[in-house]
Amino acid sequence: MRKPLIGISACLLGDAVRHDGGHKHYRYVTGELAQFFEFRPFCPEVASGLGVPRPALRLNMRDGAVRLQESQNPRHDHTQRLKRTALEACDTLGELSGYILKKDSPSCGMERVRVYSGSGMPEKNGRGLFAAQLLETFPQLPVEEEGRLSDLALRESFIERVFVYSRWQGLLREGLTPAGLMQFHARHKFSLLSRDESVYRELGPMVAGVCKTNLDSVAEAYIENLMQALKRPASRKRHCNVLMHLMGYFKTELSAEEKRELLQILEEYRLGMVPLVVPITLLKHYLRRLPNPYLLGQTYLDPYPREMRLRNAI
Ligand code: SF4
């Protein structure tokens, strides 16, 4: 299976593209994630023709509009050139399965970027111009900032979403059919239940009503809703509900002792005494002994390569 392709702010990969000629190498990306993903680095400021080094830029509020201007010389305004570059770049990013952006940047920052008003006091409520175009063009694309990836729950959620979206793109490449869409939805049942049961219930009838004539419109609405619902990391409580649900599939086959042990582990997980990998591993152990094709196809049990060890930390 080919590695999912992730777009990334070039400075995070260690490329010396920052205004001062430096970089912001993020070692988690090159050390860990590079084993599982391909990266496509992009620096919107360099791509727009601003060289290295270049004057530092910032977002300024001028006449009710956010402008990208040089910090020391605001008469030098690069808003249009950056917006044009972002638009052109987004035309070529369709095959990406995710994006990692540099936080706080007036071009790449996804949220809480400083916007300076006339008085010079910044408010942290802006979004970099490239990030804004990226999010508008690809609302379903998993996007995170490197700062937020140090939160282990957000990290796990982002990686899971990248793999969901990559599977979706694979399905489109093979040629989507009504049966393929239904099967995709069925495989993601427990992943979705771990986030938002109501969305799972809404998407069921949508998928059940799919046919060749409405396939494209249903598929578009489906993936947008699915990716939106998966954005929220699953809580411990939701995971517990899903795990109980999964346990229900074995209830007639497990011995009283095995059930007691499983319930004990679930309780320890609920109380935060063991990480998620512990009950999942036990469930998978029973699944190997008592194979159930429906459960074996569930992405919830193997959302990404085990070697990523993300469930050891949540
Ligand atoms: Fe990094 Fe983006 Fe700034 Fe380029 S524009 S240096 S990629 S944060």
JSON list of C-alpha atoms and ligand atoms in Angstrom, two decimals, residues 9-11 17-18 42-45 54 102 105 107-108, ligand 1:
[
{"chain": "A", "resi": 9, "resn": "SER", "atom": "CA", "xyz": [4.90, 23.99, 5.49]},
{"chain": "A", "resi": 10, "resn": "ALA", "atom": "CA", "xyz": [8.40, 23.61, 4.07]},
{"chain": "A", "resi": 11, "resn": "CYS", "atom": "CA", "xyz": [10.17, 25.17, 7.06]},
{"chain": "A", "resi": 17, "resn": "VAL", "atom": "CA", "xyz": [12.88, 29.16, 3.68]},
{"chain": "A", "resi": 18, "resn": "ARG", "atom": "CA", "xyz": [11.98, 31.48, 6.56]},
{"chain": "A", "resi": 42, "resn": "PHE", "atom": "CA", "xyz": [5.54, 24.06, 0.16]},
{"chain": "A", "resi": 43, "resn": "CYS", "atom": "CA", "xyz": [6.43, 27.59, 1.22]},
{"chain": "A", "resi": 44, "resn": "PRO", "atom": "CA", "xyz": [3.79, 30.01, -0.06]},
{"chain": "A", "resi": 45, "resn": "GLU", "atom": "CA", "xyz": [5.95, 33.08, 0.57]},
{"chain": "A", "resi": 54, "resn": "ARG", "atom": "CA", "xyz": [13.04, 38.70, 2.99]},
{"chain": "A", "resi": 102, "resn": "LYS", "atom": "CA", "xyz": [3.29, 26.08, 10.69]},
{"chain": "A", "resi": 105, "resn": "SER", "atom": "CA", "xyz": [2.59, 32.31, 10.47]},
{"chain": "A", "resi": 107, "resn": "SER", "atom": "CA", "xyz": [0.76, 32.82, 5.57]},
{"chain": "A", "resi": 108, "resn": "CYS", "atom": "CA", "xyz": [0.55, 29.27, 7.00]},
{"chain": "B", "resi": 1, "resn": "SF4", "atom": "FE1", "xyz": [7.29, 28.33, 6.78]},
{"chain": "B", "resi": 1, "resn": "SF4", "atom": "FE2", "xyz": [4.97, 29.02, 5.72]},
{"chain": "B", "resi": 1, "resn": "SF4", "atom": "FE3", "xyz": [6.64, 30.91, 6.60]},
{"chain": "B", "resi": 1, "resn": "SF4", "atom": "FE4", "xyz": [7.24, 29.55, 4.41]},
{"chain": "B", "resi": 1, "resn": "SF4", "atom": "S1", "xyz": [5.50, 30.91, 4.68]},
{"chain": "B", "resi": 1, "resn": "SF4", "atom": "S2", "xyz": [8.60, 29.98, 6.08]},
{"chain": "B", "resi": 1, "resn": "SF4", "atom": "S3", "xyz": [6.42, 27.52, 4.90]},
{"chain": "B", "resi": 1, "resn": "SF4", "atom": "S4", "xyz": [5.62, 29.34, 7.82]}
]
